[in-house]
Amino acid sequence: MRKLHKIILLLLLITLLAAACSLNNSEEAQRIEVPVTSVIDGDTIRVLINGKEERVRFLLIDTPEMNHSTPEEPQPFAVEATEYVEKLLEGGTVELEFDISERDRYGRLLAYLYVEDKNIQEELLRNGLARVAYIYEPNTKYVDHFQSIQKEAQKQEIGIWSIENYASENGFYLE
C-alpha cells in the first residue's frame, strides 16, 4: 500500500511539474507582425494594424528629439537614432510585443519592437542612441535588462554618453 502511495505521489508531482512548464510556455511573449508606414523619430513609428494607422512609442527608452528647439533643430544624436531605426526597419515590417498597459496618455501604442528577433530598444541602447526612461509600472518587463545594456554604453562613452552631462534622468540637455 505504501508503494502505491509513493507512485501516486510521484505521478502527481510529475503532473504538477508538466503543468507548470506548460504555464510558463504559454506566458511567453506574444508578438504581432505589422507593416511600418513611417519612422517619426528614434523612439516612435507609425504602423498599420487592422487597416488603421497607429503611432507606436518604444517602451522604456527615450532618444533625443528631432524637433527640439526654435528654430526646430534636432538634438545631438537625434538624426543618428532616427536613421538607425529607419535602417533596421527597411524591410517594411516590425514585430510588436505589448506589456501590460497598451497605450500612453497620448493614445500611442506602447510596445517592445523586434526585427529578425533583434530588439530595437536593445540595439539603440547598445549603440548609445537612447537612454532608459519612462519607467512606469506595470510596463517594466525588461527594465533591468535594458539598464544593464545602458551601463555598458555609458562605460564605453558612446553616442549620447560621449557628451558630458548631456543625457540625464530628466532628458537631454546641453550646458
PDB file of C-alpha atoms in Angstrom, residues 6-163:
ATOM      1  CA  LYS A   6       4.603   6.758  -3.381  1.00  0.00           C
ATOM      2  CA  ILE A   7       3.799   6.009  -7.015  1.00  0.00           C
ATOM      3  CA  ILE A   8       0.642   8.158  -6.892  1.00  0.00           C
ATOM      4  CA  LEU A   9       2.582  10.962  -5.216  1.00  0.00           C
ATOM      5  CA  LEU A  10       5.327  10.723  -7.850  1.00  0.00           C
ATOM      6  CA  LEU A  11       2.768  10.814 -10.673  1.00  0.00           C
ATOM      7  CA  LEU A  12       1.073  13.805  -9.076  1.00  0.00           C
ATOM      8  CA  LEU A  13       4.405  15.614  -8.794  1.00  0.00           C
ATOM      9  CA  ILE A  14       5.233  14.886 -12.443  1.00  0.00           C
ATOM     10  CA  THR A  15       1.801  16.149 -13.495  1.00  0.00           C
ATOM     11  CA  LEU A  16       2.252  19.365 -11.499  1.00  0.00           C
ATOM     12  CA  LEU A  17       5.701  19.960 -12.994  1.00  0.00           C
ATOM     13  CA  ALA A  18       4.381  19.380 -16.512  1.00  0.00           C
ATOM     14  CA  ALA A  19       1.528  21.817 -15.875  1.00  0.00           C
ATOM     15  CA  ALA A  20       3.959  24.435 -14.539  1.00  0.00           C
ATOM     16  CA  CYS A  21       6.183  24.079 -17.612  1.00  0.00           C
ATOM     17  CA  SER A  22       3.186  24.394 -19.876  1.00  0.00           C
ATOM     18  CA  LEU A  23       2.041  27.507 -17.984  1.00  0.00           C
ATOM     19  CA  ASN A  24       5.471  29.118 -18.409  1.00  0.00           C
ATOM     20  CA  ASN A  25       5.448  28.420 -22.139  1.00  0.00           C
ATOM     21  CA  SER A  26       2.014  29.944 -22.543  1.00  0.00           C
ATOM     22  CA  GLU A  27       3.249  33.094 -20.770  1.00  0.00           C
ATOM     23  CA  GLU A  28       5.964  33.630 -23.365  1.00  0.00           C
ATOM     24  CA  ALA A  29       5.752  36.961 -25.089  1.00  0.00           C
ATOM     25  CA  GLN A  30       3.285  37.125 -27.937  1.00  0.00           C
ATOM     26  CA  ARG A  31       4.294  39.288 -30.877  1.00  0.00           C
ATOM     27  CA  ILE A  32       2.333  40.575 -33.811  1.00  0.00           C
ATOM     28  CA  GLU A  33       3.931  41.452 -37.130  1.00  0.00           C
ATOM     29  CA  VAL A  34       2.743  44.682 -38.729  1.00  0.00           C
ATOM     30  CA  PRO A  35       3.774  46.859 -41.673  1.00  0.00           C
ATOM     31  CA  VAL A  36       5.649  50.067 -40.878  1.00  0.00           C
ATOM     32  CA  THR A  37       4.281  53.189 -42.578  1.00  0.00           C
ATOM     33  CA  SER A  38       6.879  55.698 -41.309  1.00  0.00           C
ATOM     34  CA  VAL A  39       9.553  56.434 -38.761  1.00  0.00           C
ATOM     35  CA  ILE A  40       8.770  59.579 -36.764  1.00  0.00           C
ATOM     36  CA  ASP A  41      11.988  59.613 -34.751  1.00  0.00           C
ATOM     37  CA  GLY A  42      14.274  57.290 -32.806  1.00  0.00           C
ATOM     38  CA  ASP A  43      11.579  56.095 -30.409  1.00  0.00           C
ATOM     39  CA  THR A  44       8.287  56.459 -32.289  1.00  0.00           C
ATOM     40  CA  ILE A  45       6.998  54.944 -35.530  1.00  0.00           C
ATOM     41  CA  ARG A  46       3.719  54.554 -37.407  1.00  0.00           C
ATOM     42  CA  VAL A  47       2.344  51.137 -38.323  1.00  0.00           C
ATOM     43  CA  LEU A  48      -0.807  49.653 -39.843  1.00  0.00           C
ATOM     44  CA  ILE A  49      -2.878  47.498 -37.507  1.00  0.00           C
ATOM     45  CA  ASN A  50      -6.217  46.137 -38.693  1.00  0.00           C
ATOM     46  CA  GLY A  51      -6.297  48.681 -41.516  1.00  0.00           C
ATOM     47  CA  LYS A  52      -5.737  51.632 -39.160  1.00  0.00           C
ATOM     48  CA  GLU A  53      -2.558  53.680 -38.879  1.00  0.00           C
ATOM     49  CA  GLU A  54      -1.280  53.785 -35.293  1.00  0.00           C
ATOM     50  CA  ARG A  55       1.623  55.565 -33.630  1.00  0.00           C
ATOM     51  CA  VAL A  56       3.836  53.230 -31.589  1.00  0.00           C
ATOM     52  CA  ARG A  57       6.057  54.530 -28.780  1.00  0.00           C
ATOM     53  CA  PHE A  58       9.002  52.290 -27.858  1.00  0.00           C
ATOM     54  CA  LEU A  59       8.666  51.160 -24.246  1.00  0.00           C
ATOM     55  CA  LEU A  60      11.281  52.041 -21.612  1.00  0.00           C
ATOM     56  CA  ILE A  61      13.580  54.200 -23.761  1.00  0.00           C
ATOM     57  CA  ASP A  62      13.997  57.795 -24.863  1.00  0.00           C
ATOM     58  CA  THR A  63      16.009  59.117 -27.784  1.00  0.00           C
ATOM     59  CA  PRO A  64      16.981  62.735 -28.473  1.00  0.00           C
ATOM     60  CA  GLU A  65      14.260  64.805 -30.153  1.00  0.00           C
ATOM     61  CA  MET A  66      14.300  65.643 -33.855  1.00  0.00           C
ATOM     62  CA  ASN A  67      12.414  68.953 -33.406  1.00  0.00           C
ATOM     63  CA  HIS A  68      13.540  70.275 -30.080  1.00  0.00           C
ATOM     64  CA  SER A  69      14.338  73.963 -30.109  1.00  0.00           C
ATOM     65  CA  THR A  70      13.491  77.113 -32.046  1.00  0.00           C
ATOM     66  CA  PRO A  71      14.278  77.103 -34.867  1.00  0.00           C
ATOM     67  CA  GLU A  72      13.464  73.422 -34.926  1.00  0.00           C
ATOM     68  CA  GLU A  73      16.832  71.729 -34.729  1.00  0.00           C
ATOM     69  CA  PRO A  74      17.485  68.129 -33.809  1.00  0.00           C
ATOM     70  CA  GLN A  75      19.201  67.432 -30.505  1.00  0.00           C
ATOM     71  CA  PRO A  76      22.622  65.750 -30.743  1.00  0.00           C
ATOM     72  CA  PHE A  77      22.249  62.110 -31.854  1.00  0.00           C
ATOM     73  CA  ALA A  78      18.560  62.527 -32.811  1.00  0.00           C
ATOM     74  CA  VAL A  79      19.332  62.148 -36.514  1.00  0.00           C
ATOM     75  CA  GLU A  80      21.563  59.129 -35.858  1.00  0.00           C
ATOM     76  CA  ALA A  81      18.874  57.428 -33.729  1.00  0.00           C
ATOM     77  CA  THR A  82      16.184  58.083 -36.342  1.00  0.00           C
ATOM     78  CA  GLU A  83      18.375  56.867 -39.210  1.00  0.00           C
ATOM     79  CA  TYR A  84      19.348  53.777 -37.220  1.00  0.00           C
ATOM     80  CA  VAL A  85      15.686  52.857 -36.704  1.00  0.00           C
ATOM     81  CA  GLU A  86      14.959  53.529 -40.396  1.00  0.00           C
ATOM     82  CA  LYS A  87      17.809  51.185 -41.352  1.00  0.00           C
ATOM     83  CA  LEU A  88      16.558  48.442 -39.014  1.00  0.00           C
ATOM     84  CA  LEU A  89      13.037  48.781 -40.451  1.00  0.00           C
ATOM     85  CA  GLU A  90      13.979  48.864 -44.149  1.00  0.00           C
ATOM     86  CA  GLY A  91      12.236  45.514 -44.619  1.00  0.00           C
ATOM     87  CA  GLY A  92       8.948  47.284 -44.021  1.00  0.00           C
ATOM     88  CA  THR A  93       7.654  45.177 -41.129  1.00  0.00           C
ATOM     89  CA  VAL A  94       8.180  45.042 -37.385  1.00  0.00           C
ATOM     90  CA  GLU A  95       7.041  42.720 -34.624  1.00  0.00           C
ATOM     91  CA  LEU A  96       5.346  44.358 -31.648  1.00  0.00           C
ATOM     92  CA  GLU A  97       5.318  42.889 -28.160  1.00  0.00           C
ATOM     93  CA  PHE A  98       2.980  44.571 -25.711  1.00  0.00           C
ATOM     94  CA  ASP A  99       3.466  44.715 -21.970  1.00  0.00           C
ATOM     95  CA  ILE A 100       0.567  45.324 -19.554  1.00  0.00           C
ATOM     96  CA  SER A 101      -0.701  48.809 -20.463  1.00  0.00           C
ATOM     97  CA  GLU A 102      -1.390  49.086 -24.170  1.00  0.00           C
ATOM     98  CA  ARG A 103      -1.477  52.888 -24.620  1.00  0.00           C
ATOM     99  CA  ASP A 104       0.047  56.036 -23.148  1.00  0.00           C
ATOM    100  CA  ARG A 105      -1.791  59.243 -22.274  1.00  0.00           C
ATOM    101  CA  TYR A 106      -1.330  60.498 -25.863  1.00  0.00           C
ATOM    102  CA  GLY A 107      -3.104  57.460 -27.307  1.00  0.00           C
ATOM    103  CA  ARG A 108       0.070  55.908 -28.715  1.00  0.00           C
ATOM    104  CA  LEU A 109       0.518  52.145 -28.580  1.00  0.00           C
ATOM    105  CA  LEU A 110       3.323  51.112 -26.211  1.00  0.00           C
ATOM    106  CA  ALA A 111       5.477  48.188 -27.324  1.00  0.00           C
ATOM    107  CA  TYR A 112       8.805  46.448 -27.487  1.00  0.00           C
ATOM    108  CA  LEU A 113       9.887  46.210 -31.134  1.00  0.00           C
ATOM    109  CA  TYR A 114      11.668  43.410 -32.950  1.00  0.00           C
ATOM    110  CA  VAL A 115      13.148  42.932 -36.395  1.00  0.00           C
ATOM    111  CA  GLU A 116      14.501  39.466 -37.182  1.00  0.00           C
ATOM    112  CA  ASP A 117      14.442  38.680 -33.431  1.00  0.00           C
ATOM    113  CA  LYS A 118      16.564  41.759 -32.664  1.00  0.00           C
ATOM    114  CA  ASN A 119      15.052  44.003 -30.030  1.00  0.00           C
ATOM    115  CA  ILE A 120      15.215  47.570 -31.358  1.00  0.00           C
ATOM    116  CA  GLN A 121      15.326  49.108 -27.870  1.00  0.00           C
ATOM    117  CA  GLU A 122      18.364  46.972 -27.008  1.00  0.00           C
ATOM    118  CA  GLU A 123      20.122  47.998 -30.214  1.00  0.00           C
ATOM    119  CA  LEU A 124      19.515  51.707 -29.604  1.00  0.00           C
ATOM    120  CA  LEU A 125      20.784  51.415 -26.025  1.00  0.00           C
ATOM    121  CA  ARG A 126      23.793  49.323 -27.048  1.00  0.00           C
ATOM    122  CA  ASN A 127      24.805  51.960 -29.612  1.00  0.00           C
ATOM    123  CA  GLY A 128      24.433  54.908 -27.241  1.00  0.00           C
ATOM    124  CA  LEU A 129      21.452  56.315 -29.141  1.00  0.00           C
ATOM    125  CA  ALA A 130      18.904  56.025 -26.305  1.00  0.00           C
ATOM    126  CA  ARG A 131      18.617  56.142 -22.555  1.00  0.00           C
ATOM    127  CA  VAL A 132      16.397  54.038 -20.298  1.00  0.00           C
ATOM    128  CA  ALA A 133      13.442  56.263 -19.408  1.00  0.00           C
ATOM    129  CA  TYR A 134       9.709  56.500 -18.796  1.00  0.00           C
ATOM    130  CA  ILE A 135       9.681  53.581 -16.409  1.00  0.00           C
ATOM    131  CA  TYR A 136       6.047  53.313 -15.378  1.00  0.00           C
ATOM    132  CA  GLU A 137       4.518  50.321 -13.661  1.00  0.00           C
ATOM    133  CA  PRO A 138       3.273  47.918 -14.801  1.00  0.00           C
ATOM    134  CA  ASN A 139       5.265  48.177 -18.084  1.00  0.00           C
ATOM    135  CA  THR A 140       8.658  47.213 -16.670  1.00  0.00           C
ATOM    136  CA  LYS A 141       9.237  43.743 -18.087  1.00  0.00           C
ATOM    137  CA  TYR A 142      12.727  44.429 -19.495  1.00  0.00           C
ATOM    138  CA  VAL A 143      13.849  47.421 -17.420  1.00  0.00           C
ATOM    139  CA  ASP A 144      16.672  45.624 -15.573  1.00  0.00           C
ATOM    140  CA  HIS A 145      17.994  44.129 -18.807  1.00  0.00           C
ATOM    141  CA  PHE A 146      17.846  47.497 -20.585  1.00  0.00           C
ATOM    142  CA  GLN A 147      19.626  49.225 -17.691  1.00  0.00           C
ATOM    143  CA  SER A 148      22.493  46.724 -17.864  1.00  0.00           C
ATOM    144  CA  ILE A 149      22.905  47.426 -21.602  1.00  0.00           C
ATOM    145  CA  GLN A 150      22.833  51.175 -20.930  1.00  0.00           C
ATOM    146  CA  LYS A 151      25.542  50.859 -18.257  1.00  0.00           C
ATOM    147  CA  GLU A 152      27.835  49.226 -20.798  1.00  0.00           C
ATOM    148  CA  ALA A 153      27.277  52.049 -23.328  1.00  0.00           C
ATOM    149  CA  GLN A 154      27.928  54.593 -20.557  1.00  0.00           C
ATOM    150  CA  LYS A 155      31.213  52.870 -19.665  1.00  0.00           C
ATOM    151  CA  GLN A 156      32.261  52.981 -23.315  1.00  0.00           C
ATOM    152  CA  GLU A 157      31.151  56.641 -23.566  1.00  0.00           C
ATOM    153  CA  ILE A 158      29.486  56.099 -26.933  1.00  0.00           C
ATOM    154  CA  GLY A 159      26.772  58.161 -28.566  1.00  0.00           C
ATOM    155  CA  ILE A 160      24.757  60.220 -26.095  1.00  0.00           C
ATOM    156  CA  TRP A 161      27.187  59.180 -23.368  1.00  0.00           C
ATOM    157  CA  SER A 162      30.121  60.836 -25.196  1.00  0.00           C
ATOM    158  CA  ILE A 163      28.850  64.343 -24.300  1.00  0.00           C
TER     159      ILE A 163
END
